[in-house]
Coordinates of N, CA and C in Angstrom, one line a residue:
Chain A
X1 N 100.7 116.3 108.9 CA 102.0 116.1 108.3 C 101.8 115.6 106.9
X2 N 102.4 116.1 106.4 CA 102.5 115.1 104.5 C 102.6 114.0 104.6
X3 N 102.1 113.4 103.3 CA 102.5 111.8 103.5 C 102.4 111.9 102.2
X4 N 103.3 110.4 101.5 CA 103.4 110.3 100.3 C 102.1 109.2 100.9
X5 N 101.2 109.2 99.4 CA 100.0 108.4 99.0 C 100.3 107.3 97.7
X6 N 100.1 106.2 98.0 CA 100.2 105.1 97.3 C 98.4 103.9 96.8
X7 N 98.6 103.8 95.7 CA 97.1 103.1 95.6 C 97.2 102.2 94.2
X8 N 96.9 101.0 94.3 CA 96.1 100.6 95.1 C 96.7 100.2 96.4
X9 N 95.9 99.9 97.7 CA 96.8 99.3 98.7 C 97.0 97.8 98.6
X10 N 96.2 96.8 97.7 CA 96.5 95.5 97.5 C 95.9 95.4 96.0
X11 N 97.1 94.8 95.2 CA 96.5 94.9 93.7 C 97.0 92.8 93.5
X12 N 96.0 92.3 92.8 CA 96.4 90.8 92.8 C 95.7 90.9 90.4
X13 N 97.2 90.3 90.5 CA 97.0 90.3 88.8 C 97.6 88.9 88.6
X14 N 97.1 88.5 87.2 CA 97.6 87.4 86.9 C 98.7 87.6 86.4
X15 N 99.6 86.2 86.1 CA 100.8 85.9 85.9 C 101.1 86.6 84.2
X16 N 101.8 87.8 83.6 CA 101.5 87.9 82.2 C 101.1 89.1 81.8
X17 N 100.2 89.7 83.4 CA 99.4 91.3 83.0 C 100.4 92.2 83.2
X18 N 99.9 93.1 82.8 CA 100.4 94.6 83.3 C 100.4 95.3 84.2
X19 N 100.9 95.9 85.5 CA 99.9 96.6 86.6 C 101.0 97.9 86.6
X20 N 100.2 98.8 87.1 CA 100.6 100.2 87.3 C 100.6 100.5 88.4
X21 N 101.5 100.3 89.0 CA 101.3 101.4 90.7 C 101.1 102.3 90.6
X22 N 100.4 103.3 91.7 CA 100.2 104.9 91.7 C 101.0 105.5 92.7
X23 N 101.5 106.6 92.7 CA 102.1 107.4 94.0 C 102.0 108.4 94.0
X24 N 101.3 109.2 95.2 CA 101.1 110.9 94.7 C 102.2 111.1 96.0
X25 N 103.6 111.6 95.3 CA 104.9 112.1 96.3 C 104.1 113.6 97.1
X26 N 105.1 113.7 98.1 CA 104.5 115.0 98.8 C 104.7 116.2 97.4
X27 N 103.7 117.2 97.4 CA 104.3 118.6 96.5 C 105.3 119.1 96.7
X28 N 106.0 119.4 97.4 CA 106.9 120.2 96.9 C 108.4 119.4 97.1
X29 N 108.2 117.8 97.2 CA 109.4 117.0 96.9 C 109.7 116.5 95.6
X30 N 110.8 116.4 94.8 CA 111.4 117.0 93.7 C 112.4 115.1 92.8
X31 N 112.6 114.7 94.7 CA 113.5 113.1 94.1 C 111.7 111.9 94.3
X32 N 112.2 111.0 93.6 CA 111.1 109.9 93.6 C 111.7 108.7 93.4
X33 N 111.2 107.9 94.0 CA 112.1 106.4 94.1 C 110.9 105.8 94.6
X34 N 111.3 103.8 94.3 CA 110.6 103.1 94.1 C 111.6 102.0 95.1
X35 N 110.9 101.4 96.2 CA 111.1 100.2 96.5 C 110.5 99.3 96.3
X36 N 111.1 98.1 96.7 CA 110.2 97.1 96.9 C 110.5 95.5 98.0
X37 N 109.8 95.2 98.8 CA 110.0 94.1 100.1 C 109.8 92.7 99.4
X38 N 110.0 91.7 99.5 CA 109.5 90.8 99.0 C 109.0 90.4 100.8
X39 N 107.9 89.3 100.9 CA 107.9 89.2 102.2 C 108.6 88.4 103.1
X40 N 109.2 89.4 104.0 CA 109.5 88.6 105.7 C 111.0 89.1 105.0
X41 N 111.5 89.5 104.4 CA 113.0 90.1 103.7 C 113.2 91.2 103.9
X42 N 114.4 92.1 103.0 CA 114.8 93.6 103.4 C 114.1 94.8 102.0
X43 N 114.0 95.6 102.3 CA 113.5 96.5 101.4 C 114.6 96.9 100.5
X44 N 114.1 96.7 99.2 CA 115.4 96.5 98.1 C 115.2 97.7 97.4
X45 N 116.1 98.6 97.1 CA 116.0 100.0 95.8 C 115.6 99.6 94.7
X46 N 114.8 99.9 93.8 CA 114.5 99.7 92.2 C 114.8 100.5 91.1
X47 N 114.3 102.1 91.7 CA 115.0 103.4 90.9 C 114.9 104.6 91.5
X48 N 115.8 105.7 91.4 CA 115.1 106.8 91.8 C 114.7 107.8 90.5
X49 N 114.7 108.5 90.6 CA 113.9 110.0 89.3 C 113.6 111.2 90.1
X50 N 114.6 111.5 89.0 CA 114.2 113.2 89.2 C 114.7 114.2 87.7
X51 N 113.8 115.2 87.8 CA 114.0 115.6 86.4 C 113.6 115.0 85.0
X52 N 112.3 114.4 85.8 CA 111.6 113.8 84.5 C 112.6 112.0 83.7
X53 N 113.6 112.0 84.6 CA 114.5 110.8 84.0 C 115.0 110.1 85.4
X54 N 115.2 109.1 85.0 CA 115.6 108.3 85.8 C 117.3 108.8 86.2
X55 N 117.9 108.7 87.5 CA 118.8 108.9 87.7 C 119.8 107.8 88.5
X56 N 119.1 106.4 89.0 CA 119.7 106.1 89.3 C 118.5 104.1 89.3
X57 N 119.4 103.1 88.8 CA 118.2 102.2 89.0 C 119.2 101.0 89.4
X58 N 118.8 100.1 90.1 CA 118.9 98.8 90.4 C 119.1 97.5 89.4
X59 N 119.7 96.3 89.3 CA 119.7 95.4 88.8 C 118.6 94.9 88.6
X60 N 117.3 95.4 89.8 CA 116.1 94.4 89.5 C 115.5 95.0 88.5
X61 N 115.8 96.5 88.6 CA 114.8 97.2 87.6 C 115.4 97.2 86.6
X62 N 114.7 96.1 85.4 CA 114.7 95.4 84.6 C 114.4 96.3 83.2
X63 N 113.7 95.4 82.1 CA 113.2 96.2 81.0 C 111.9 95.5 81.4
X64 N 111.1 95.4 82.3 CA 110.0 94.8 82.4 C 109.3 95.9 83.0
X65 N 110.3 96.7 84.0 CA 109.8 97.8 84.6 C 109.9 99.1 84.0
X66 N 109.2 100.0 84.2 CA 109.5 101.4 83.6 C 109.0 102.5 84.7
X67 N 109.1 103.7 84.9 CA 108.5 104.6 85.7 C 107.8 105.7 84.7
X68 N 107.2 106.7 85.5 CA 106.7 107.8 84.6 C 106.1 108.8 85.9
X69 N 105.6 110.1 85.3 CA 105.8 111.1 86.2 C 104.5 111.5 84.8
X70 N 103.3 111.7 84.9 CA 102.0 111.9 83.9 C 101.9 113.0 83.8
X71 N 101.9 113.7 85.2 CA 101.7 115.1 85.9 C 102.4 115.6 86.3
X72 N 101.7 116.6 86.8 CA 102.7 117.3 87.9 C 102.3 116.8 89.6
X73 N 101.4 116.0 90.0 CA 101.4 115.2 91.2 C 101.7 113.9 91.1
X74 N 101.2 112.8 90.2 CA 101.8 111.4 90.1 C 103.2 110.7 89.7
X75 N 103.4 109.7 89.9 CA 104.8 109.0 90.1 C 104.3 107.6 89.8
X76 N 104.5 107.4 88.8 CA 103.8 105.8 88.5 C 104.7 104.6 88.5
X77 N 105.3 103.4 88.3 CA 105.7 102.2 88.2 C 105.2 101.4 87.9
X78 N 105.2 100.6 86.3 CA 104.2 100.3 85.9 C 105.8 98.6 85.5
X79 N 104.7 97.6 85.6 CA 105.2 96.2 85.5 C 104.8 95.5 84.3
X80 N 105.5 95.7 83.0 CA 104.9 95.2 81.8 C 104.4 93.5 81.7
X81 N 104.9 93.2 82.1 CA 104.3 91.4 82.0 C 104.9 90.8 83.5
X82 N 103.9 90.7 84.4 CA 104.0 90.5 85.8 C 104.7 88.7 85.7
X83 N 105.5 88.7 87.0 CA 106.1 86.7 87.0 C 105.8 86.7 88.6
X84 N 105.2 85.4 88.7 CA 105.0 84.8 90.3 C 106.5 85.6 91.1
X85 N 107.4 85.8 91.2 CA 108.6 86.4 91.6 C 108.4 88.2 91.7
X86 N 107.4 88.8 91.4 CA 107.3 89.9 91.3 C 106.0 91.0 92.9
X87 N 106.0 89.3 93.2 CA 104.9 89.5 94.5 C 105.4 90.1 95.7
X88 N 105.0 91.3 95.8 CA 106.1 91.8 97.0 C 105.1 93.4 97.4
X89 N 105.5 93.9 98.3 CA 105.5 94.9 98.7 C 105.9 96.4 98.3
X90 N 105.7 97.3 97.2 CA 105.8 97.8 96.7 C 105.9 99.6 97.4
X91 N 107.0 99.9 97.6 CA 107.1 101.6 98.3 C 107.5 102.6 97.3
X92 N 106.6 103.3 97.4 CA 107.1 105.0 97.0 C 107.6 105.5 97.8
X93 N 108.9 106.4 97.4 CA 109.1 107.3 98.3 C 109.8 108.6 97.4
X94 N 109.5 109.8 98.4 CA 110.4 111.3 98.0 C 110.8 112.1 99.1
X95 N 111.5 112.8 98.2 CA 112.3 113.9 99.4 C 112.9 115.0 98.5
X96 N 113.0 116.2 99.3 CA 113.1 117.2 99.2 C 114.4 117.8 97.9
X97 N 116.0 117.0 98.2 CA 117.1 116.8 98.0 C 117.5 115.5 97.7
X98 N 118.3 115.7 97.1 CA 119.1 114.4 96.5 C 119.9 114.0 98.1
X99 N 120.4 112.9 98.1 CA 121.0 112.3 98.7 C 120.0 111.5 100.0
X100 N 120.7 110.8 101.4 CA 119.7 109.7 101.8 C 119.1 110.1 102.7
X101 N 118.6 111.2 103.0 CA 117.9 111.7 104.4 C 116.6 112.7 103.9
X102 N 116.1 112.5 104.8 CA 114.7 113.3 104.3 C 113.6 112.8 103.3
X103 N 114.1 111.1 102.7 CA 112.7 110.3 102.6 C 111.2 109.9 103.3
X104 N 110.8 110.0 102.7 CA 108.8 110.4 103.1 C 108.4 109.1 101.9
X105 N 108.4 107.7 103.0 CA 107.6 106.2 102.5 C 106.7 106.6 102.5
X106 N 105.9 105.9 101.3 CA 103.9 105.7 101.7 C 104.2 104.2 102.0
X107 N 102.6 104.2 102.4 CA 102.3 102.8 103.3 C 102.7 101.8 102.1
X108 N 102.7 101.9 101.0 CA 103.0 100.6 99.9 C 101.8 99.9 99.3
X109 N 102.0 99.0 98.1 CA 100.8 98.4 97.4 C 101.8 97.2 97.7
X110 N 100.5 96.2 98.1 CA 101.1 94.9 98.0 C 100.4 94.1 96.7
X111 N 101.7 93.6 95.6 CA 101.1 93.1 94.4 C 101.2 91.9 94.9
X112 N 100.1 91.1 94.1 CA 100.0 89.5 94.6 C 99.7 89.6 92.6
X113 N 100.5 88.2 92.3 CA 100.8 87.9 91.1 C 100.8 86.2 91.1
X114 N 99.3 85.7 90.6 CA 98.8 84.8 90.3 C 99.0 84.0 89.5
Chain B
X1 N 128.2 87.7 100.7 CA 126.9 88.2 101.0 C 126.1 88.1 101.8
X2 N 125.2 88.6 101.7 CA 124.7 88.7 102.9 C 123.2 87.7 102.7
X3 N 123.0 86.6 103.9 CA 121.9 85.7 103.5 C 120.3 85.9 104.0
X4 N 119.7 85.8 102.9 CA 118.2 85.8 103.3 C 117.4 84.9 103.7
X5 N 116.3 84.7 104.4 CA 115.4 84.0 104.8 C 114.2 84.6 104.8
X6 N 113.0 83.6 105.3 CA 111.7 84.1 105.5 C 111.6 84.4 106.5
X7 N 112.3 84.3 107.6 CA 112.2 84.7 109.0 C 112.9 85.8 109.6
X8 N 112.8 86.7 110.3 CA 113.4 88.2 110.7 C 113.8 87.4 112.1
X9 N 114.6 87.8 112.5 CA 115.9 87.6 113.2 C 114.1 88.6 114.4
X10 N 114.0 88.3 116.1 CA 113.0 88.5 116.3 C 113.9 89.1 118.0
X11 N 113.0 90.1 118.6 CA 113.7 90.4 120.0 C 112.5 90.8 120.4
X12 N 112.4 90.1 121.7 CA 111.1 89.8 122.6 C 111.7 91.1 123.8
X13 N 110.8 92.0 124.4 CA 111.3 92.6 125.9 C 109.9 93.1 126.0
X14 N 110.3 93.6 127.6 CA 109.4 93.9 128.2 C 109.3 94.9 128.5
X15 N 108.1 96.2 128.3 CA 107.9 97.1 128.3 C 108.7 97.6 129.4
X16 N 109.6 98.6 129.3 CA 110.4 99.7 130.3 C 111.7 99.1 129.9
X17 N 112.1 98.1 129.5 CA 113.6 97.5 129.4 C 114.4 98.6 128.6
X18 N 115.6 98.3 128.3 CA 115.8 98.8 127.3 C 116.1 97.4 126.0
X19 N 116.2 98.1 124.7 CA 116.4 97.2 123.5 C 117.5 97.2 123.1
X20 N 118.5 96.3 122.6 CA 119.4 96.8 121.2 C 119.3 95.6 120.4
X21 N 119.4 96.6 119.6 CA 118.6 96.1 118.1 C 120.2 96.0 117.3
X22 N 120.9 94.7 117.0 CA 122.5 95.1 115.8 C 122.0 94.3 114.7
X23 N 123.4 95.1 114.0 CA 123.6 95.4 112.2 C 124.5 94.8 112.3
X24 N 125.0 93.9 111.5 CA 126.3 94.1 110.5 C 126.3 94.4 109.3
X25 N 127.1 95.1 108.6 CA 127.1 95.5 107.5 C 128.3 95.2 106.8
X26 N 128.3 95.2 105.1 CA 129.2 94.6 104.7 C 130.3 95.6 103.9
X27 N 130.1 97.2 104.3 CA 131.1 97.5 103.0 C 131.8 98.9 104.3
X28 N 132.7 98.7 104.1 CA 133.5 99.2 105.0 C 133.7 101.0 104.3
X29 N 133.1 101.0 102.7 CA 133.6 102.3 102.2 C 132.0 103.1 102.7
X30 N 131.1 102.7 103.2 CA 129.8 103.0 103.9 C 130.3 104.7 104.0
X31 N 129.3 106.1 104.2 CA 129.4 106.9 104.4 C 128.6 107.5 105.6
X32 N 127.7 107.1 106.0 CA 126.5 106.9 106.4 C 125.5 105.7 106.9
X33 N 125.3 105.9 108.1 CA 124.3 104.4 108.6 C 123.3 105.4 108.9
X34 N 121.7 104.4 108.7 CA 120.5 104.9 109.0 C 119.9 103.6 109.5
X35 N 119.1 103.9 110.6 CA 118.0 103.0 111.4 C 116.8 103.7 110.8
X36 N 116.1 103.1 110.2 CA 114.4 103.0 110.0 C 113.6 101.9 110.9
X37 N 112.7 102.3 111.2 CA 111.8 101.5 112.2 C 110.4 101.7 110.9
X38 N 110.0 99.8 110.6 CA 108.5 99.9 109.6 C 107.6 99.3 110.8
X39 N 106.5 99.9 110.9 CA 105.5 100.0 111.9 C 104.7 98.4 110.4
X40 N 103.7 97.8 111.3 CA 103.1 97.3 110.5 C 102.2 97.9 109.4
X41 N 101.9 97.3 108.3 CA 101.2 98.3 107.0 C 101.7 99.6 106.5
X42 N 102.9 100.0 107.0 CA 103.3 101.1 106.8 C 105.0 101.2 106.2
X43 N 105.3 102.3 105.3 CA 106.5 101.9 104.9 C 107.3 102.4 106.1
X44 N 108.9 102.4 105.3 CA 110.0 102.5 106.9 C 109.8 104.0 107.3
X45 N 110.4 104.5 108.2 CA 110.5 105.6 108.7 C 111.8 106.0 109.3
X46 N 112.1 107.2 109.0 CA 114.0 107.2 109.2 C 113.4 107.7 110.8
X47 N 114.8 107.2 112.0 CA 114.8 107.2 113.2 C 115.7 107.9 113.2
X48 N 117.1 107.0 112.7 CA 118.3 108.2 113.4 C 119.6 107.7 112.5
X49 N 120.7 108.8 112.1 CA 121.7 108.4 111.4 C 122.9 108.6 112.2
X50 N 124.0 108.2 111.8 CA 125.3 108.3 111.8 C 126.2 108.5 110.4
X51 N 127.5 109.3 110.8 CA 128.5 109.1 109.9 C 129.0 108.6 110.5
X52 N 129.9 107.8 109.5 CA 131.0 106.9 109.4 C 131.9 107.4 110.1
X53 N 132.7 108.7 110.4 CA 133.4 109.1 111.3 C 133.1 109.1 112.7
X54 N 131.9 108.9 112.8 CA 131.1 108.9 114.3 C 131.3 107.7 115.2
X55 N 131.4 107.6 116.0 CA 131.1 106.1 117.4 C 129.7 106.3 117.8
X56 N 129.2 107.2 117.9 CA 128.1 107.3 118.9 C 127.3 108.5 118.4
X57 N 126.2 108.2 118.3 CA 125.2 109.4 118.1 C 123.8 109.1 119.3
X58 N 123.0 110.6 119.6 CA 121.7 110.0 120.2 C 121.2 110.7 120.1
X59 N 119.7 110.4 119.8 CA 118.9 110.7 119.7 C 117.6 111.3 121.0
X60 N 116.4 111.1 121.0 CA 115.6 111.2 122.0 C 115.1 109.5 122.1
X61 N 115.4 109.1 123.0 CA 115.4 107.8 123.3 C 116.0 106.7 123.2
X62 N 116.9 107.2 122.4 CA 117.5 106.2 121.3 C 118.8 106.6 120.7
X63 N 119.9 105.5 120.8 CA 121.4 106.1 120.6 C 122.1 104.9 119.7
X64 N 122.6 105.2 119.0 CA 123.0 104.3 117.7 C 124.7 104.2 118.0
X65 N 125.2 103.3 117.9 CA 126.2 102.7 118.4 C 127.0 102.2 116.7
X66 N 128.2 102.9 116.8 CA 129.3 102.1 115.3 C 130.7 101.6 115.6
X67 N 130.2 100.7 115.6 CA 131.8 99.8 115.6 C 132.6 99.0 114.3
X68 N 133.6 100.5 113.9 CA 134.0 100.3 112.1 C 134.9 98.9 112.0
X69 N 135.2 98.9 113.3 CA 136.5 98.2 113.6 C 135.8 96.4 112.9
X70 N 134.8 95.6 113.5 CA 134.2 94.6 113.1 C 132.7 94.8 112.3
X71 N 132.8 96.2 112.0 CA 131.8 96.6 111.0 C 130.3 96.3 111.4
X72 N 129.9 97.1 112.7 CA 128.7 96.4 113.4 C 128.1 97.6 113.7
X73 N 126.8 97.6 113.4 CA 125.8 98.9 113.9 C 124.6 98.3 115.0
X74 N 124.4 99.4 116.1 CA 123.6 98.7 117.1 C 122.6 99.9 117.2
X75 N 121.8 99.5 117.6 CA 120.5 100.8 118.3 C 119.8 100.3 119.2
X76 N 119.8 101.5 119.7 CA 119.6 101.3 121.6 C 118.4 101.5 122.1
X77 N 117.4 101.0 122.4 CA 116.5 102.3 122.5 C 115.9 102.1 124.2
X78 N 116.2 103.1 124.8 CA 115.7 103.2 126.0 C 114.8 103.1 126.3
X79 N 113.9 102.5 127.4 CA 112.4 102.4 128.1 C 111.4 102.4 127.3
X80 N 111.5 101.2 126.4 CA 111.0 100.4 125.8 C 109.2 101.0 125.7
X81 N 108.8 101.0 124.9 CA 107.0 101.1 124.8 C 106.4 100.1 124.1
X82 N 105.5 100.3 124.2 CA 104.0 98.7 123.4 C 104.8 99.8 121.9
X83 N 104.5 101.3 122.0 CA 104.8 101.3 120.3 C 105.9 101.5 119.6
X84 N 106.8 100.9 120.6 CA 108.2 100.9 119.8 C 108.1 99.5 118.7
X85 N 106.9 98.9 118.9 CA 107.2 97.3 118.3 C 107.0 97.5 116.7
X86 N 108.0 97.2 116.1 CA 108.5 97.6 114.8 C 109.2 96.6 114.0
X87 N 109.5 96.3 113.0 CA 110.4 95.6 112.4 C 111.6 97.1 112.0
X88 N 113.4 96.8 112.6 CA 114.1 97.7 112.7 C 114.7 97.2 111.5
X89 N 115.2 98.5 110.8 CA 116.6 97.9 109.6 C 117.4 99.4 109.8
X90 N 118.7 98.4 109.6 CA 119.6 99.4 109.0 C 120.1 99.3 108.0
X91 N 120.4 100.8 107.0 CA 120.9 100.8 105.4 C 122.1 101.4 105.9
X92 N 122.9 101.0 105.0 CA 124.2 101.9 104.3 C 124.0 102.6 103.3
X93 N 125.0 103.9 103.4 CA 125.0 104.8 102.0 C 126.3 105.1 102.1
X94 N 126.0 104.7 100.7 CA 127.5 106.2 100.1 C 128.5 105.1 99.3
X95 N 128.8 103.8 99.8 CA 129.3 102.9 98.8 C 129.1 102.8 97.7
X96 N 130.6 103.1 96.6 CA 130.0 102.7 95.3 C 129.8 103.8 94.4
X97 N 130.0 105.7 95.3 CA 129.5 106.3 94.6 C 127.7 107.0 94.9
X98 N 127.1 105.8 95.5 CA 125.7 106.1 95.3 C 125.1 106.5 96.7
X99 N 124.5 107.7 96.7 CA 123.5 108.3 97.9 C 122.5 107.5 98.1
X100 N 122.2 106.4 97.5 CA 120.7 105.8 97.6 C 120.8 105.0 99.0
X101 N 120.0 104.7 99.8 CA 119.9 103.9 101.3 C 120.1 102.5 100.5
X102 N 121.1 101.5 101.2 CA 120.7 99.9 101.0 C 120.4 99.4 102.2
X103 N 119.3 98.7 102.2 CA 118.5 98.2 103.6 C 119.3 97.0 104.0
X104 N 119.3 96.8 105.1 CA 119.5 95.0 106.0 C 118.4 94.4 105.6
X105 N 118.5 93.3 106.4 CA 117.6 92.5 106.3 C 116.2 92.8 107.6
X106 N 116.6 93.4 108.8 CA 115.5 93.8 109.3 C 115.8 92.7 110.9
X107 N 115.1 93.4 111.8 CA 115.0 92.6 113.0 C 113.7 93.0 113.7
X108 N 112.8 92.1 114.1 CA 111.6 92.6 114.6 C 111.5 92.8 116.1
X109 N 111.4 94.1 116.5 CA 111.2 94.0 118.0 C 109.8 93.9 118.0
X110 N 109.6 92.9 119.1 CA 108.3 92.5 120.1 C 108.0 93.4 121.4
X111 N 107.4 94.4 122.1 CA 107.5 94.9 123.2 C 106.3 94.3 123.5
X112 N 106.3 93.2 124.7 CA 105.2 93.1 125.9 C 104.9 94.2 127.2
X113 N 103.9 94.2 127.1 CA 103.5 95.8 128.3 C 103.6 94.9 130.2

């Protein structure tokens, strides 16, 4: 079965850095979105993308956050200057069609921010 | 709003029982309810949805329960297994305009064998 791929699976950066999540969505899925857990809490939206632009983002997703699409396989989320509050559980996900059915989670990066 | 903690709301049973797992949710213009079940280290996984025009949907093991009236989602899940044990959430969609899932806070089933 396809799976969306996410890496690193545990990324630990200091308070200030930069970190880049990776996510290789399934191929022939077209929407891409970002969650994120903080722990023992609910899985919060950040943004979705498709068509090379962002189409839809969250209050959290800030100007600290940005996304990017490099290729034609990767889906990145990259955190310009990381804050102790940014420690959380990090999900990629896609799907085929717009709207809420037919998302394909990867397992997540958990950022730990020192 | 709706309040958070460090702790998930938790439901203990024993293998063969059955479970129900409830939601409440807060926006009555909802289009759509979805149950995701996250297995540990793994992200969510959609189980089973409803429309908003619906009472009752079911699935294979499992039957999701809407009551618009006090705005409450339930999920059912019959004859319980070791691998049902999951942390369960329900999202809403469609308030606001937007397709995107917003999650609950999550409830963890425990199954004992």
């Amino acid at each position: 079965e396809p799976e969306v791929t996410q890496t690193p699976s545990h990324q630990v950066t200091q308070m200030g850095q930069e970190v880049i999540l990776r996510c290789v969505p399934i191929s022939n899925h077209l929407y891409f979105y970002w969650y994120r857990q903080i722990l023992g809490q609910k899985v919060e939206f950040l943004v979705s993308f498709y068509n090379n632009e962002i189409s839809e983002k969250s209050e959290i997703f800030d100007d600290q956050f940005s996304v990017e699409r490099p290729d034609g396989s990767n889906f990145t989320l990259k955190i310009r200057s990381t804050k102790l509050e940014d420690s959380a559980m990090y999900f990629c996900a896609s799907s085929v069609e717009a709207g809420p059915f037919g998302y394909t989670f990867g397992s997540g990066t958990r950022l730990t921010v020192v | 709003g709706e309040s958070v903690g460090l702790h998930l709301p938790t439901l203990s049973v024993q293998e063969g029982d059955n479970s129900i797992i409830n939601c409440a949710y807060s926006n009555s213009a909802s289009d759509y309810f979805i149950w995701y079940k996250q297995e540990s280290g793994k992200g969510p996984q959609f189980i089973i949805d409803i429309r908003s025009n619906m009472d009752k949907r079911q699935g294979q093991r499992v039957t999701v329960l809407l009551n618009k009236t006090v705005k409450h989602l339930s999920l059912q899940i019959a004859a319980t297994q070791p691998g049902d044990s999951a942390v369960y959430f329900c999202a809403e969609v469609g308030s606001g305009g937007s397709y995107i899932p917003t999650f609950g806070r999550g409830t963890s089933l425990i199954v004992h064998p």
